[in-house]
Coordinates of C-alpha atoms in Angstrom, one line a residue:
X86 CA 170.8 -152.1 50.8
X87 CA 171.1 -155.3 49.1
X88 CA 168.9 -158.1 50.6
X89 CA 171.8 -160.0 50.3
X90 CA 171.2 -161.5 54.4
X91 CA 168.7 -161.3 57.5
X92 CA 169.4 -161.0 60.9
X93 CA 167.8 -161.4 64.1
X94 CA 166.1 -158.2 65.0
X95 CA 168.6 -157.6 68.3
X96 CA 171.1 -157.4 65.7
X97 CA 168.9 -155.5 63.9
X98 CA 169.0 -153.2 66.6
X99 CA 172.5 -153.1 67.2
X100 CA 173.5 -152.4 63.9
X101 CA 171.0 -149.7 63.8
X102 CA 172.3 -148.1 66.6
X103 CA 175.9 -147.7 65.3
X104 CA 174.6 -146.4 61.7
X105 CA 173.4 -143.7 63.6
X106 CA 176.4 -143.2 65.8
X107 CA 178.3 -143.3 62.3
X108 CA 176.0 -139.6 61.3
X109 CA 175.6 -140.8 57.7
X110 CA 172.3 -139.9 57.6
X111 CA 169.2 -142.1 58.0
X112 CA 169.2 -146.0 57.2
X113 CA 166.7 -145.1 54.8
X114 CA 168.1 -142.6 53.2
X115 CA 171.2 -144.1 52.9
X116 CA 169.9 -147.2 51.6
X117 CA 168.1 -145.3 49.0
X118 CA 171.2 -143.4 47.8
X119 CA 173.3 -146.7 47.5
X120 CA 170.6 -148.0 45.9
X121 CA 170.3 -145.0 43.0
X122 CA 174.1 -145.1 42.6
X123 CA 174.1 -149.0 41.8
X124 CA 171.3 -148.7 39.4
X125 CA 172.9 -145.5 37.5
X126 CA 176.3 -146.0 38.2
X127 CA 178.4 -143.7 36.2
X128 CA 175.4 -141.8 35.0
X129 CA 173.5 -138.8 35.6
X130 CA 171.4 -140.5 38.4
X131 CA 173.9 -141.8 40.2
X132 CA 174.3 -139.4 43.3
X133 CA 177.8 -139.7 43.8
X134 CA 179.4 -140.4 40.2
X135 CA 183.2 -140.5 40.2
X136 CA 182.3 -139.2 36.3
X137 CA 181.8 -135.6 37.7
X138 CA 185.5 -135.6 39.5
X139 CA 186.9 -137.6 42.2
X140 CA 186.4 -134.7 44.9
X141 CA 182.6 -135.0 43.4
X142 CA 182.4 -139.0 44.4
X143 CA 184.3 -137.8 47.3
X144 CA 182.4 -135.4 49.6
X145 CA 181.1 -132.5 47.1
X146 CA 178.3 -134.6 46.2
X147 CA 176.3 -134.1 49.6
X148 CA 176.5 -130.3 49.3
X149 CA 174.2 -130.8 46.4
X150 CA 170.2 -131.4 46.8
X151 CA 169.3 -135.0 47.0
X152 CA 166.2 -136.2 45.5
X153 CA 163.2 -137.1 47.8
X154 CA 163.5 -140.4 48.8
X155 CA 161.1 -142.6 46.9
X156 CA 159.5 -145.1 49.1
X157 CA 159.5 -147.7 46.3
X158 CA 162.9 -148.3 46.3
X159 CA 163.0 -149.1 49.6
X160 CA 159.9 -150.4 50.6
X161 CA 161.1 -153.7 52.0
X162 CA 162.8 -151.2 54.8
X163 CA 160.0 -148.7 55.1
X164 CA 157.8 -151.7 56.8
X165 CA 160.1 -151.5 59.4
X166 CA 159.5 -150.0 62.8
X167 CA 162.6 -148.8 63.7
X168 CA 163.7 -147.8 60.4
X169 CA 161.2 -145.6 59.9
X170 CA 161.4 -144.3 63.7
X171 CA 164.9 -143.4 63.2
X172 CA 164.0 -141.5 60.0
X173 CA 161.5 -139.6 61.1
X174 CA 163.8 -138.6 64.6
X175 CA 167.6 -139.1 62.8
X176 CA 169.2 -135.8 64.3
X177 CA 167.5 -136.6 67.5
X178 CA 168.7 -140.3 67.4
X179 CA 172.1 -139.1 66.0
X180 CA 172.9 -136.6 68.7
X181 CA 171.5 -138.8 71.3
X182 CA 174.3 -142.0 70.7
X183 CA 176.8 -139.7 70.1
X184 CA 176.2 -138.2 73.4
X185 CA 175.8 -141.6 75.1
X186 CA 179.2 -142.8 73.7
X187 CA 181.0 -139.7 74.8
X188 CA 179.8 -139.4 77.9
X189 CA 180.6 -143.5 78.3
X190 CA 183.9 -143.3 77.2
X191 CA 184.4 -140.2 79.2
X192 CA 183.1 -141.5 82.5
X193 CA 185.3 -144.8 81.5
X194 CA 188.6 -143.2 80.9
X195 CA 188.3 -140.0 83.3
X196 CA 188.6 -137.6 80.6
X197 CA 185.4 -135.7 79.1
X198 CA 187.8 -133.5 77.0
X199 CA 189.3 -136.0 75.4
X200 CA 186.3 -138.3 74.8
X201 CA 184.9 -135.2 73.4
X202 CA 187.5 -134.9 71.0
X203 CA 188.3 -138.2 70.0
X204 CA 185.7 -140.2 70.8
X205 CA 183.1 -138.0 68.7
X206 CA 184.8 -135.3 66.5
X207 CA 188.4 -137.2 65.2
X208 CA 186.4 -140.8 65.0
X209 CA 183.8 -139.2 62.9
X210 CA 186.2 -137.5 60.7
X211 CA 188.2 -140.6 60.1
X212 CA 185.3 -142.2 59.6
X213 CA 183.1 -139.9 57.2
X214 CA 186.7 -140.2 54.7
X215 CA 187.2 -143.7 54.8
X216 CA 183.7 -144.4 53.8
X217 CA 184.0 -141.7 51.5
X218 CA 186.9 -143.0 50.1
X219 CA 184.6 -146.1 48.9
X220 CA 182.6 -143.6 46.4
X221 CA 185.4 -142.2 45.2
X222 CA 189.1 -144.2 45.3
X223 CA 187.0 -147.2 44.9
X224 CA 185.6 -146.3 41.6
X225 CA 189.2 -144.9 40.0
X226 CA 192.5 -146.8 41.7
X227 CA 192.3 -150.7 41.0
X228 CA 191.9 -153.8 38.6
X229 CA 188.8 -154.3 37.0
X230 CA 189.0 -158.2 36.9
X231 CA 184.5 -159.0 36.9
X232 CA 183.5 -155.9 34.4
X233 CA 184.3 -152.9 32.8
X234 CA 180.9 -151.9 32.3
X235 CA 181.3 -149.6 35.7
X236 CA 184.0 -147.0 37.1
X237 CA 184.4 -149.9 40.3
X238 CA 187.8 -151.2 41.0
X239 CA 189.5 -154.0 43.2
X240 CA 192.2 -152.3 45.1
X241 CA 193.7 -154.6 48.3
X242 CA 194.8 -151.4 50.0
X243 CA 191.5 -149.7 49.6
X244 CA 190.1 -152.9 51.3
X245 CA 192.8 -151.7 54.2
X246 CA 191.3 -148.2 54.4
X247 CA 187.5 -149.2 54.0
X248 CA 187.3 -152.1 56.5
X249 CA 186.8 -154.8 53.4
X250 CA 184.9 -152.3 50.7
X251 CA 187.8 -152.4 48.5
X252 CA 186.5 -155.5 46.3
X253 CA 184.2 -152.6 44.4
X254 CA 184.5 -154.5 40.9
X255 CA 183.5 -157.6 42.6
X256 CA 180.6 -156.0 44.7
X257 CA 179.4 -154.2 42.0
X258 CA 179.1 -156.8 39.5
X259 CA 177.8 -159.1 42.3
X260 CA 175.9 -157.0 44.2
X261 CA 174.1 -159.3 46.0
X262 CA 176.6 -161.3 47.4
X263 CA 176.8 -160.8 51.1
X264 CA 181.2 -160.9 50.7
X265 CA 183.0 -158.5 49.5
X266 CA 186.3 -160.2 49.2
X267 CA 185.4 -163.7 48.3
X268 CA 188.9 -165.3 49.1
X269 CA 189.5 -166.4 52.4
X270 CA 192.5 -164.4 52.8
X271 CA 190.5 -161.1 51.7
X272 CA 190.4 -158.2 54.4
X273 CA 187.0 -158.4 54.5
X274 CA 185.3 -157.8 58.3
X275 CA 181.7 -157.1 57.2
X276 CA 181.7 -160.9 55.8
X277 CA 183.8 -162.6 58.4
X278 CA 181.1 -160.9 61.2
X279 CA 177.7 -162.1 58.9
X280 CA 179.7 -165.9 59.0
X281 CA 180.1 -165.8 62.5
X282 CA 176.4 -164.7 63.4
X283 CA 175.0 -167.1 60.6
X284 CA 176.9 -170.0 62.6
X285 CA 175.7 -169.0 66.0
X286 CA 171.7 -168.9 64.3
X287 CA 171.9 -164.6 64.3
X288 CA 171.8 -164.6 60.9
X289 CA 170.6 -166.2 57.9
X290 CA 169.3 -166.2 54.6
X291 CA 172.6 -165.4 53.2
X292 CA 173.4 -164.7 49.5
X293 CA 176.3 -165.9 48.0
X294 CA 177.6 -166.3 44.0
X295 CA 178.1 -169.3 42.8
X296 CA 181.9 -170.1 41.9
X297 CA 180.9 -171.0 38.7
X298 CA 179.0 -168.1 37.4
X299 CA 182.5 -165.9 39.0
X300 CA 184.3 -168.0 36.8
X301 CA 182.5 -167.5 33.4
X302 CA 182.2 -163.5 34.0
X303 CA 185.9 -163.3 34.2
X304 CA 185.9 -165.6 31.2
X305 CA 184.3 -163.6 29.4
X306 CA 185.8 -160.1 30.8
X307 CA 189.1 -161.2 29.7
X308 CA 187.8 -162.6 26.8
X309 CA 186.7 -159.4 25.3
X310 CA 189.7 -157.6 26.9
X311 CA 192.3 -159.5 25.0
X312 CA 190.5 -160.0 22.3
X313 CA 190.8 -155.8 22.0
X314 CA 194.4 -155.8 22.8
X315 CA 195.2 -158.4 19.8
X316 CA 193.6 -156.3 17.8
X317 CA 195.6 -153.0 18.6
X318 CA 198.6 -154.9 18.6
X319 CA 200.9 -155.6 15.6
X320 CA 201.7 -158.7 16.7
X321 CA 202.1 -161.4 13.4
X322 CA 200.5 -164.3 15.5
X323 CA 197.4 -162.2 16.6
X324 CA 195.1 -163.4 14.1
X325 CA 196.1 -167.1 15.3
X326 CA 195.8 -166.0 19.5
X327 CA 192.2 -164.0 18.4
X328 CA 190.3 -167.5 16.8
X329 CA 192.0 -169.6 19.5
X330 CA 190.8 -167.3 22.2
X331 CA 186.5 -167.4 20.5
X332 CA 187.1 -171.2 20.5
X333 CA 188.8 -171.6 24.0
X334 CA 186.5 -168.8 26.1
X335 CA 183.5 -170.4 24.5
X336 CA 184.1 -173.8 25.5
X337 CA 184.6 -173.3 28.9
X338 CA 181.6 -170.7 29.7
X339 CA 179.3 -173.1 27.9
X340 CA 180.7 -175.5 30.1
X341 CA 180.6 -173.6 33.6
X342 CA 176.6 -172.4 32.5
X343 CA 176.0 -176.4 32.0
X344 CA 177.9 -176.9 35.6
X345 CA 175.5 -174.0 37.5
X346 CA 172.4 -175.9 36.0
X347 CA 173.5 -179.4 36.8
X348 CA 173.8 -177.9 40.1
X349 CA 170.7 -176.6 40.4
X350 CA 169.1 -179.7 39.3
X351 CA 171.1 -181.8 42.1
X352 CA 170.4 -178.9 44.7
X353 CA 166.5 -179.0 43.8
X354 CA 165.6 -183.0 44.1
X355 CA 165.0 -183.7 47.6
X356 CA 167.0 -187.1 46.9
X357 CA 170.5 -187.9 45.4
X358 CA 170.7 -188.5 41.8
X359 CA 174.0 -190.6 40.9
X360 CA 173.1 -189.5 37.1
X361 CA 173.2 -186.1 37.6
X362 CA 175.7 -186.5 40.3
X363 CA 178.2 -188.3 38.0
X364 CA 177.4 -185.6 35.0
X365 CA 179.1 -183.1 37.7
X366 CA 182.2 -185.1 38.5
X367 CA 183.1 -186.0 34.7
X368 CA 181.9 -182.1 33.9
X369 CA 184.2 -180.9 36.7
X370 CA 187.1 -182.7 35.5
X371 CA 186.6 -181.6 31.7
X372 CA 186.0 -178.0 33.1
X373 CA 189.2 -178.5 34.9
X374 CA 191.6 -179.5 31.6
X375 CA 190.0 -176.5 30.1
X376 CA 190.8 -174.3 32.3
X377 CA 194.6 -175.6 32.1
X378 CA 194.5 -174.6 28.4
X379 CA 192.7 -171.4 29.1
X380 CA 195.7 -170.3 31.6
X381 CA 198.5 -171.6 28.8
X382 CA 197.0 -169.7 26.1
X383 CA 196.8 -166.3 28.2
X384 CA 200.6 -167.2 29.3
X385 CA 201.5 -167.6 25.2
X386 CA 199.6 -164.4 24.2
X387 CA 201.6 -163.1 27.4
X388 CA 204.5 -163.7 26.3
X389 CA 204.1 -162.3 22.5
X390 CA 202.3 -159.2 24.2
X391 CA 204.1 -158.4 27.2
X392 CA 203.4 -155.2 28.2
X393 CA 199.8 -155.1 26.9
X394 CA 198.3 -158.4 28.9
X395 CA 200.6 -159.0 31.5
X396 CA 197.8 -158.6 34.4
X397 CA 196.1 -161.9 33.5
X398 CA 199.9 -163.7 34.2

C-alpha cells in the first residue's frame, strides 16, 4: 500500500497467497481502501473513520457500499500480473487456499473436523478482529507522540494484538516507513521479516525515516502541545516556560533540518568530504547539548505543571 519496499517476485507470490488465505478482500482492493483512509483520514472519505463510532472503524464499515476502485490510485499494482489475476478470480482464489490449508492441516493432524473448525472458521475470526482492531482501537486508545493532526495512536498492547500495527501515530505520520515500531525492542514482526529478507537479497529498496526528521516532528508536536497547556494553566511562571519553549524548540529543529541536509550532501558526493564531514560531528555535538536543555526544560515545566505535561517526563 505504501511503496515503502520491493521484494523478489517468489515473495511476491508468497505473500500473495496468504492475503488471500486472510479473506480480506482483493490485494487491490485493499490496497485501494488503505490508501483512501490515509489520504482522508478522519474525514468523509476515509472508508473506515473512527469519527463515525468505534464499531463504525471496527467492522460496520464494510456493510456499507465501497466506492469503485479507481485504478489511479493504484496503478503501480494494477501492472501486475498476479494482482490483477487475483482480482478478477478473488472468491475463486480465496476459497481455493482456504481449502488447500484445511485439507493440509487435516491430512497432517488426522482430524478434518477440527482443521475445519480451527484451521479455517476460528483463525479467520481471530484474525478478521485483530486486524480490525487496527482501524478502530488503533485510532482511539494511545499516545499521540508524532501528530495530532489524525485520530492514530501508539498503544504497546495494541502492537500485542495486531502483530506490530500498534505504532498507528508513528505509521501514520510516517507512512512510508517500512517499520512500524522503530525501536529495536518494538513488537514489530512485519519489520523484523522485511530486515531479514533485505539481508538474504529477497528484499530491497527499503524506506526508512531519517532519525533526524523523527526528532524535529516530535519537537515540534510537543512544542505546540505545551505551548497550549501553559496557556490553560494558571501557572505564575508560564509566561517565562512559553518564551523559553519558542527559543529552545526553534533552535534545535533549525538545527536537526541543517543535520538532514548536511546529510544529504555527504550521502550524495560519491567521495568523502572531511568539510562537510566535520560540519556533522561539531553539528551532532551542538544538537546533542540542545537536546539536554530541551529535556531539562520539559522536566521544570513538569514539575510546575504536574498533572497537565507529565507524559513528556
Amino acid at each position: 500500500s505504501h511503496t515503502c519496499y520491493k521484494v523478489h517476485p517468489a515473495i511476491e507470490a508468497v505473500l500473495l497467497f496468504f492475503g488471500t488465505l486472510a479473506t480480506q478482500g482483493s490485494a487491490l482492493q485493499w490496497a485501494y481502501d488503505h490508501r483512501l483512509h490515509h489520504a482522508h483520514v478522519d474525514t468523509e472519505k476515509d472508508p473506515y473513520s473512527v469519527k463515525k463510532g468505534l464499531f463504525h472503524a471496527h467492522m460496520l464499515w464494510m456493510f456499507f457500499k465501497t466506492p469503485t476502485i479507481d485504478l489511479k490510485v493504484v496503478s503501480d499494482l494494477n501492472r501486475k500480473k498476479w494482482l490483477r489475476f487475483q482480482h478478477k478470480y478473488y472468491a475463486l482464489c480465496m476459497l481455493a487456499s482456504n481449502i488447500v490449508v484445511f485439507l493440509t492441516v487435516g491430512w497432517l493432524l488426522n482430524d478434518y473436523l477440527g482443521a475445519f473448525l480451527f484451521a479455517w472458521w476460528v483463525r479467520l475470526f481471530l484474525l478478521h478482529h485483530t486486524t480490525w482492531c487496527i482501524n478502530s482501537l488503533a485510532h482511539y486508545w494511545g499516545t499521540q507522540m508524532y501528530s495530532r493532526e489524525h485520530s492514530a495512536v501508539d498503544n504497546y498492547l495494541i502492537s500485542l494484538l495486531t502483530y506490530g500495527e500498534g505504532y498507528h501515530n508513528y505509521h501514520h505520520t510516517f507512512a512510508y516507513d517500512y517499520r512500524n515500531g522503530i525501536y529495536w525492542y518494538h513488537f514489530d514482526p512485519s519489520k523484523w521479516l522485511i530486515w531479514t529478507l533485505h539481508k538474504v537479497g529477497l528484499a530491497y529498496d527499503l524506506k526508512r525515516v531519517d532519525n533526524y526528521r523523527i526528532a524535529r516532528q516530535m519537537v515540534l508536536e510537543h512544542k505546540n502541545i505545551l505551548v497550549q497547556r501553559l496557556k490553560d494553566s494558571l501557572s505564575r511562571q508560564k509566561k517565562n516556560f512559553e518564551a523559553k519553549l519558542y527559543e529552545i524548540s526553534d533552535s534545535l529543529t533549525n538545527r536537526l533540518s541543517q543535520m538532514q541536509t548536511l546529510l544529504e550532501r555527504y550521502k550524495s558526493i560519491p567521495f568523502k568530504d572531511r568539510e562537510i564531514l566535520a560540519q556533522i560531528r561539531s553539528l551532532k555535538k551542538t544538537l546533542k547539548n540542545d537536546w539536554k536543555e530541551w529535556k531539562m526544560l520539559i522536566k521544570a515545566i513538569s514539575k510546575d505543571l504536574p498533572r497537565e505535561v507529565s507524559h513528556f517526563k
